[in-house]
C-alpha positions as a LaTeX table, in Angstrom:
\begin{tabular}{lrrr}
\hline
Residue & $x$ (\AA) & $y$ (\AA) & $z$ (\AA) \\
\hline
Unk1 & 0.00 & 0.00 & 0.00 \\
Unk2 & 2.85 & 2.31 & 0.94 \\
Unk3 & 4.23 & 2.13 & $-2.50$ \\
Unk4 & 0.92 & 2.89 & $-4.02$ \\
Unk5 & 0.46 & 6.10 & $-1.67$ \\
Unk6 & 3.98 & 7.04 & $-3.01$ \\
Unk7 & 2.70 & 7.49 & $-6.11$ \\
Unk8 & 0.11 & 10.04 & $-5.66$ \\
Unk9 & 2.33 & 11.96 & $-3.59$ \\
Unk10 & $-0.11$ & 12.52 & $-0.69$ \\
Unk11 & 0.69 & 12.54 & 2.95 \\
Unk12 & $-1.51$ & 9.70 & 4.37 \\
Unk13 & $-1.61$ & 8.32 & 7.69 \\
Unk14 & $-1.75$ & 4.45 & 7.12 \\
Unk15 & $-2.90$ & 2.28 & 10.34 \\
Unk16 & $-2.10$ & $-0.95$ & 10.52 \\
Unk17 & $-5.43$ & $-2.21$ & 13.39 \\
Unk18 & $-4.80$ & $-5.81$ & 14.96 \\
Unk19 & $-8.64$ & $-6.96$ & 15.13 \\
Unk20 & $-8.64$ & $-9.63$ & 18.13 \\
Unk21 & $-11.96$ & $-10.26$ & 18.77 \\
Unk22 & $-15.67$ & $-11.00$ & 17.09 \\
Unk23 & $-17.13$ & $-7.79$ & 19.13 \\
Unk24 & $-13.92$ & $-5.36$ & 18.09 \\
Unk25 & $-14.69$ & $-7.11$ & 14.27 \\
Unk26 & $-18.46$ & $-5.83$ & 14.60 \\
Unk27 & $-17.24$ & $-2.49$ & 15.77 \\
Unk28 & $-15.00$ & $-1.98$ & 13.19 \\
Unk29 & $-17.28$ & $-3.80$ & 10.55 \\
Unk30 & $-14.18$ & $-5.44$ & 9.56 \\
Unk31 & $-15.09$ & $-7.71$ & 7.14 \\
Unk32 & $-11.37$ & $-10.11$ & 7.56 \\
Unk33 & $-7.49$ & $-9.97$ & 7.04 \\
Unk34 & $-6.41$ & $-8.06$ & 4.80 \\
Unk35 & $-9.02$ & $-5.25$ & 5.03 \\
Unk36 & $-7.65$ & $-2.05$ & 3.35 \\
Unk37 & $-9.46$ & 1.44 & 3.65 \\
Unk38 & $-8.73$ & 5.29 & 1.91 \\
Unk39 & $-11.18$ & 7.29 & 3.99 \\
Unk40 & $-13.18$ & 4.90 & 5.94 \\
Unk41 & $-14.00$ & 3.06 & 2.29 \\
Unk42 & $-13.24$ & $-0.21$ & 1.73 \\
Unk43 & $-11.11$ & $-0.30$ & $-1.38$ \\
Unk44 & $-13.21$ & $-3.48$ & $-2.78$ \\
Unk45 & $-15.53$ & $-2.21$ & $-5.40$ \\
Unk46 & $-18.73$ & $-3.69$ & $-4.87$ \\
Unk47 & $-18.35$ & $-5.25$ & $-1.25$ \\
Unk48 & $-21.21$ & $-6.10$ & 0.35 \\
Unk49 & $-20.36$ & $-4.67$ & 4.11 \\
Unk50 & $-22.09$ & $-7.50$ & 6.47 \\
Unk51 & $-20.43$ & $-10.57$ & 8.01 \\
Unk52 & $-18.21$ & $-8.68$ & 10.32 \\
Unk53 & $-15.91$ & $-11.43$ & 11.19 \\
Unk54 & $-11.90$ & $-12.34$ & 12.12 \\
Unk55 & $-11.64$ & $-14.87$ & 8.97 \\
Unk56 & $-8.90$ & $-14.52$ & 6.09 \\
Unk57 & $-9.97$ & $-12.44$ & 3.51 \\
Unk58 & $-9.92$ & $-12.93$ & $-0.40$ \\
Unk59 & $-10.13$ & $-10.84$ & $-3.17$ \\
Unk60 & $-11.50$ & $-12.34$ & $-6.82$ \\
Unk61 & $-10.02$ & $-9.74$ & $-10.02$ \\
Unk62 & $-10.64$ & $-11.30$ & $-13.05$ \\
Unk63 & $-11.53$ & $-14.88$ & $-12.56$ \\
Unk64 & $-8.04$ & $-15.06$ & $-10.04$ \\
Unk65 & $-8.34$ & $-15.90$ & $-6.01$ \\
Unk66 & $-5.95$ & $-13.18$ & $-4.31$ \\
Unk67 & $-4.64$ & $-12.52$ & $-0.84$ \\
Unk68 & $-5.01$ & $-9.01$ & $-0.64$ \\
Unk69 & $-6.33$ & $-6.20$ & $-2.68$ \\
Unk70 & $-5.06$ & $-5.55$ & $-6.10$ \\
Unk71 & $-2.45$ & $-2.04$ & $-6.09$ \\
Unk72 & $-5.22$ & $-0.89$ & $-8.86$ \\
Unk73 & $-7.89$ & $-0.73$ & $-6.33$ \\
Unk74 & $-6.16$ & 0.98 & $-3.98$ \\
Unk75 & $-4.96$ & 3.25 & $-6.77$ \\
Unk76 & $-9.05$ & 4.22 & $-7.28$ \\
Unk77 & $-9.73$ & 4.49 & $-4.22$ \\
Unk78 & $-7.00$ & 7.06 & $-3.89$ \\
Unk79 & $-8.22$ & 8.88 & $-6.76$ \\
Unk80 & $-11.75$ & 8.55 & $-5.73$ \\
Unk81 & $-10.64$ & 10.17 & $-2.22$ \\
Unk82 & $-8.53$ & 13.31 & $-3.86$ \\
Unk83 & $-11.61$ & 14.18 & $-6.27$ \\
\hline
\end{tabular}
């Protein structure tokens, strides 16, 4: 994510939030590991925000399983947060 940021040569403040339990997951409505947000917005387009939960997270782009968002989403989100 860092490098991403770099790019758009913006001063963010990236968190890193250790989620430990299924109340502080429903608080947060984190929705698993990795969860990445630009301004309180997940960066998944089109996530349905229910299921608050501490599971592994996994992100489908094009017909491929990942393990964390795709640099291109962040990269919109980015964008969609400087407009």
């Amino acid at each position: 994510m860092k490098e991403v940021v770099a790019e758009y040569y913006v001063d963010a403040d990236i968190q890193a939030v250790e989620v430990t339990s299924q109340d502080q997951a429903a608080e947060l409505e984190f929705l698993g590991s990795p969860t990445v947000r630009v301004d309180g917005m997940d960066v998944e387009p089109d996530v349905i925000e229910s299921g608050f939960n501490l599971d592994y997270r996994t992100y489908w782009l094009e017909e491929e399983l990942l393990n964390r968002p795709p640099k291109e989403w962040i990269a919109a989100a980015i964008e969609v947060a400087l407009e």
